[in-house]
Amino acid sequence: MTAGIYGLLGAALTGLGLYGVLVRTEPLLRILAFNLLGGGVFLVLGAIAQRGAGAGFAADPVPQAIILTGIVVAFAATTIAVALVLRLAARKDGA
Amino acid sequence: MSSLLGVAAFAVLLTLVLGLLRVLRGPAAADRIAAAQLLGTAGIAALLLWGAAADSATHADLALTLAVLAPFATIAMVRKDPGA
Amino acid sequence: MSLLADAFTVICVVAGVGFFAAGTAGLLRFPDTGSRLHALTKADHLGLGLIVLGLLPRAEALGGAFRLLAIWALVLLASAATGPLLARVAQRRDPSA
Amino acid sequence: MIVDLALVAGILALALGVLAARQAFAAVAFFIAYGLLLALAWARLGLLDVALTEAAIGAGLSGVLLLAAARRLASAPAPEDPPSGRVTRGLIGAGCTILACALGTAVLLLPEPPPGLAAEVAANQAATALGNPVASVLMAFRGLDTLLESAVLVLAVICTVALAPDDGWAGPPGAPQPLADGPLALLARLLPPLGIVVAAHIFWIGVDAPGGKFQAAAILAAMWLLPWMAGLVPAPPVGARALRVTVAAGPALFIAVGLLGAIVTGAFLAWPPGFEKPLILLVEVALTLSIAAALALLVMGPRT
């Protein structure tokens, strides 16, 4: 049941994040919304991992490993996005 | 005993969620970040209590990670721009 | 002996939770940033300290107790360093306080 | 159960706060608190490896990156797209609601028992000589994912450095930091030694319990960033050979060991039998240092 609650939270965050990415106009807020979207997807995956607990594990380790990889890759993508936004801002100033 | 620790963890978590109101209301940026730092400490306390209730050492490691990284958001906020 | 240790744990944890509640109340109710910071740094870290103290008798080994104390020390160090910084920012933004 | 509902309510409130925030600063503050609560939620779900990563990256490094960006954008805002009209927003809202409802239904309608790979992992875990199943998956069963992920980090560093303007190229990464005084300088001297010990602890327990290289690397990166943020030490120039070698060494060693596996056992990234544990630990140490250097460079960002 715990997994169900967090899975629903993940679904809600996915919808909210996607809405923010599409509707907000400030680049930094779009990046934040994109991270909310990512967090939602990870939570859905995590809920599935927890439901798949078995063989003596608290949760299915394969989705867990995928979430770990996903968090790090999402962070790398965020840093590139932030660097791009800062560069855009600096360019507009210079032009 | 462990159920009592669980209740204590819940109480700390409740203060954490109430503290969110200050993060959401502000008004100054310093208020928000200070409240976020309090949330960090409350989260550490809740994790320690959960860990003691469940006899899990990993919860304490998680609390340790949070404790090491706790000051970073605050420092990032108070750093002035070198030019300004 | 174990009953005594349990009583110690209960008293300390309950007191610690009380400090957390007081800190949060101060954070929500105090009128300006400065006093809110005061509520936060005092009550909050005393609260964590009491909880750490209460959990010490339950630590499984010396390592566990050391880890608990290290967590508290780290939080104290962090708050000692960031408290003045935050207060300076609050004063710069709000000279009336 | 009530605990979980309170956490979920808090996370949702913060997510709405991020979306509705007027200033970037407030949105980032909400996002930092959101990352903290998300780490607690992972702990409640019992996915402690993920909780540790989220605590280190979501609540720690992201805060530094985003607050610095918000501060720099406050003085020189980036160009914005024109806001979409009311009808468009309504349609987007409806679409996102449908997506969320569909996902929620999918979560609730998962088959019982849900399909999973836990049994396969349990059956083969002994072969990796690691006690932490997640570490087994990361280093052995899905080793290619981990290798590609470290390659993604190297690529991200290259992208970030390439974004520096011509006059900032090959200088130190990140905007120069003002010199700190008093409490911050003290913290920047006291915390890194403690943090490195904690990182080593988290790395070492990761062999048999939740923890491991990403988490340790994130803490190490933070410990490098702290003296830089306090203005005590300048960042080394991006062109410094030691820095480039550190960033590339982990993935390179991983590929080399993978090729060794290809020669000895006939499969790329297969660990030679009998040497699994020492080789995995060797690669993990190298990866930790590489990931830490890459994360720190990514948080500093290009010199602008």
XYZ file of C-alpha atoms in Angstrom, chain A:
95
model
C 0.000 0.000 0.000
C 2.885 2.341 0.788
C 4.156 1.692 -2.721
C 0.732 2.651 -4.079
C 0.744 6.031 -2.308
C 4.179 6.948 -3.593
C 3.352 5.628 -7.047
C 0.340 7.941 -7.185
C 2.550 10.799 -5.966
C 4.935 9.966 -8.805
C 2.088 10.076 -11.322
C 0.919 13.453 -9.984
C 4.454 14.881 -10.057
C 4.908 13.686 -13.640
C 1.769 15.547 -14.723
C 2.677 18.680 -12.751
C 6.241 18.693 -14.035
C 5.201 18.304 -17.662
C 2.675 21.127 -17.258
C 5.386 23.356 -15.793
C 7.837 22.558 -18.597
C 5.253 23.472 -21.218
C 3.601 26.482 -19.567
C 6.234 28.385 -17.581
C 8.300 30.799 -19.652
C 11.336 31.458 -17.412
C 14.113 29.052 -18.439
C 15.269 28.294 -14.878
C 11.729 27.434 -13.776
C 11.409 25.155 -16.793
C 14.544 23.343 -15.688
C 13.056 22.940 -12.197
C 9.779 21.659 -13.655
C 11.736 19.194 -15.776
C 13.357 17.898 -12.602
C 9.926 17.511 -10.980
C 8.918 15.468 -14.014
C 12.009 13.315 -13.609
C 11.354 12.846 -9.886
C 7.814 11.701 -10.703
C 9.037 9.119 -13.196
C 11.616 7.841 -10.702
C 8.918 7.539 -8.016
C 6.681 5.479 -10.323
C 9.649 3.246 -11.086
C 10.452 3.101 -7.362
C 6.901 2.062 -6.516
C 7.226 -0.763 -9.042
C 10.590 -1.705 -7.527
C 9.078 -1.866 -4.061
C 6.141 -3.953 -5.245
C 8.642 -6.303 -6.850
C 10.337 -6.977 -3.507
C 11.223 -10.597 -3.180
C 13.990 -13.131 -2.719
C 14.906 -11.498 0.593
C 15.374 -7.981 -0.826
C 13.476 -4.938 0.414
C 12.925 -3.936 -3.219
C 13.749 -5.199 -6.696
C 17.406 -4.141 -7.140
C 17.307 -3.752 -10.942
C 14.885 -0.787 -11.064
C 16.743 0.653 -8.078
C 19.995 0.622 -10.031
C 18.221 2.204 -13.001
C 16.849 4.984 -10.772
C 20.337 5.617 -9.380
C 21.739 5.929 -12.886
C 18.786 8.098 -13.850
C 19.307 10.534 -10.977
C 22.948 11.062 -11.880
C 22.237 11.466 -15.600
C 19.348 13.855 -14.857
C 21.719 15.910 -12.721
C 24.279 16.041 -15.532
C 21.558 17.170 -17.941
C 20.438 19.831 -15.458
C 23.945 21.241 -15.175
C 24.242 21.507 -18.967
C 20.824 23.171 -19.158
C 21.785 25.676 -16.465
C 25.085 26.407 -18.222
C 23.205 26.987 -21.497
C 20.741 29.355 -19.823
C 23.542 31.334 -18.181
C 25.363 31.565 -21.510
C 22.173 32.794 -23.202
C 21.723 35.454 -20.538
C 25.329 36.586 -20.892
C 25.024 36.693 -24.708
C 21.918 38.829 -24.604
C 23.748 41.263 -22.366
C 26.693 41.528 -24.717
C 24.602 41.917 -27.880
